């Protein structure tokens, strides 16, 4: 360990010394890896001498030839990124065509046409599946349209399916673009991408924007300026020559995407090392002092603002990192200008004209504000940046516009949020809202911890042995180890840190080859950034300081509660192979969701004076356990929304059974009319239907009727709490005691005590929540229509089920004299001779619709933005949801036969087919038998045996449906992208889990 520690400190000192020398003592530098994109643009620069044009940098053209891949494309590093391949390859293709047209001083290989053909084929294949809306690369919405136009002029045309979306982004970026903005003294990010404006601006009017000969330190932009200016610019040529010479150190004439980058590299490296425990003495007091003075001088020269290099356009990222670094090296620095320049309505901008905000930039801003001498001065800005980070992490996915690795975003978010908690515990930031840290922050940090643990590979590394990403992961675990609500995984975290550091330490004796995971116009890598994070991960100490009450009181999870559910869930087939530590962690995560779910449980169905809704505990656990099992396809926000939907499914089932089934049973046609009306209001919904306005209408309704309604549900709540709800989100729990009721509530009111207006109001709150949900309103109209139809079918199925139960009850009365026990309760399942259809038809229609699974799936599609590629895929998905509903209902019925019999709820085994099946099986086993019910209750060969045979038949049918589900899944997986596969797998898993819960107490060992 001492030897490793010595190497870590030696390399850290050498790194800081080298940076100080390159960026301060010498004429600037950049650790960025070379990229094909900028090299292609530089290769196209021609210089005329005595009337003869020659290529100024022929080595750049040779570099493009040398690195063209076997598939015809140009890739940055080993990561496969379609946007990167498209942009690099289009620029290289343009360079190829230019050189073919004018060979001059370059040697054109004989296979040039084949090279172009294979490159064109690859680019077209990438474009065919390119999802434009999800791209984060800097300026791509400007670059790609220009490259398409320039290549078309050279005879190379592409078909881009996402062209309309691309041009919409282009219009959003440049819709109000005025060339005179570039001609003015005002700096703009457009200067970094002037190649996007070839043929659209007068390049002769841009020379005043040069910084040391460059256009915002971009080789590509500078090359475009030099090529398109009518007057040759010697200073620009000298800049490009300096950049190419820098690349020649790597024995090739290639260039990076930005040069030089002193502010960026000095601040990122030094702040990363110091925050991980390195001191100025460790890094060299002289080196640190040089960097401090350099940064402070340029920050003052920039009036409190800096970009990634001196004199270029300032940005929030580099300014914040400079402020952070200076405060870390004990040079007190204010953040006033940072706030004045980059503060927006609900976040901080990286650049004042950026298209979309950056998570990492806001993390860096927050970190800088938390490290100033008095953070309370900036409490409003701290709240703003922290709120944006919280919202970004909650809604997911964790990604950023400046780094392709989600682990980078996870590392930054965990680091800065943990720092925020520590500062708050120190007694500062009392100006933050008291409830800011509740609910979401504990979940976000726990999820980041869990995701990082789950992503660890057997080698102790992350992302296929990536050094830099593994360093991000180790740092993430170090930051989150002290979480007081994560003690259940602390041993796993410690083991992961040890194995991760062991993996990283093996690289200390070798030269590091950085990966291209940073985002600019194309992807790039940085040797010094990779080295800094590697050393930080090996050095960073675990902070084991006690937490204050403000943090400890954020959660109230007990080991006893988790252990109780761990024992139950670990017996379910779905988790047979799940490591016990991860199942425990998943249950802990579920409990973190519980408080806010409880607060939302009274939004629609008030449930006043009712028994405790114990099923509520099961709901978050089912979603978090399966989400972790299926590799976390859902964000925290989407998880929460599906938990709320599951809860509402319970509650509406409860309401329909306990209220509508008892006090509207004489007015079922009117109830159906109300449902049809509520599900036929697309205009009101499209206009932003406000659920709060419906809640305000409560005052005009019969409040006494509402109170009675809730008390009566409470009195009849036992069956729901026992798992008798047939909703998609049911779960068995212990039967609670009924609440004490007043004489008024205990008295049975007439049906007229519940006017239709009360029913309309209650159901309108429910349907409005579903149909006016923000994710629904922004979903495609066809998805909204399907959801509305399925919701209507679900509610109508509830009414039909009530009607069926009434008819079953009448049959039960007529047979009670022969099948009742001593307490006059029916002790055997009676056949439902008045069934209006066959069992097969019923279970695939009314019964399946009654489970809520089909409409819940339609909501799930809207919420998660699932886009099926064609009609067949959509049909298979709906068939899958329908089969799930059937299987779920059959498992539900299997586990609730006794309860349904007592409460006179229609169950699958009530259908005549099951009784005919029982008689046939008994006749085959025993010879000639008696009629149905003759020997009921007389031992295994009588009714008890027949009941078991009916259950066995039902279970076998459910298993048959499972096979159909598996076939549908396999068919769908052949047609959809991986994201959709994972989401569908999750939905199937959660639904299947509820089915397993229904039967767990009886036959958990039999399920497979």
PDB file of C-alpha atoms in Angstrom, residues 3 33 110 127 149 471 532 627 629 705 708 920:
ATOM      1  CA  UNK A   3       4.338   1.788  -2.651  1.00  0.00           C
ATOM      2  CA  UNK A  33      -6.992  13.529 -28.590  1.00  0.00           C
ATOM      3  CA  UNK A 110      -6.262   3.607 -56.264  1.00  0.00           C
ATOM      4  CA  UNK A 127     -28.795   7.960 -40.556  1.00  0.00           C
ATOM      5  CA  UNK A 149     -25.563  20.653 -48.552  1.00  0.00           C
ATOM      6  CA  UNK A 471     -12.591   6.167 -11.702  1.00  0.00           C
ATOM      7  CA  UNK A 532      -6.683  13.291 -12.725  1.00  0.00           C
ATOM      8  CA  UNK A 627     -36.943  -2.110 -11.858  1.00  0.00           C
ATOM      9  CA  UNK A 629     -34.004  -6.638 -11.509  1.00  0.00           C
ATOM     10  CA  UNK A 705     -72.708  12.041   1.222  1.00  0.00           C
ATOM     11  CA  UNK A 708     -70.681   8.618   4.428  1.00  0.00           C
ATOM     12  CA  UNK A 920     -65.027 -35.520 -15.315  1.00  0.00           C
TER      13      UNK A 920
END
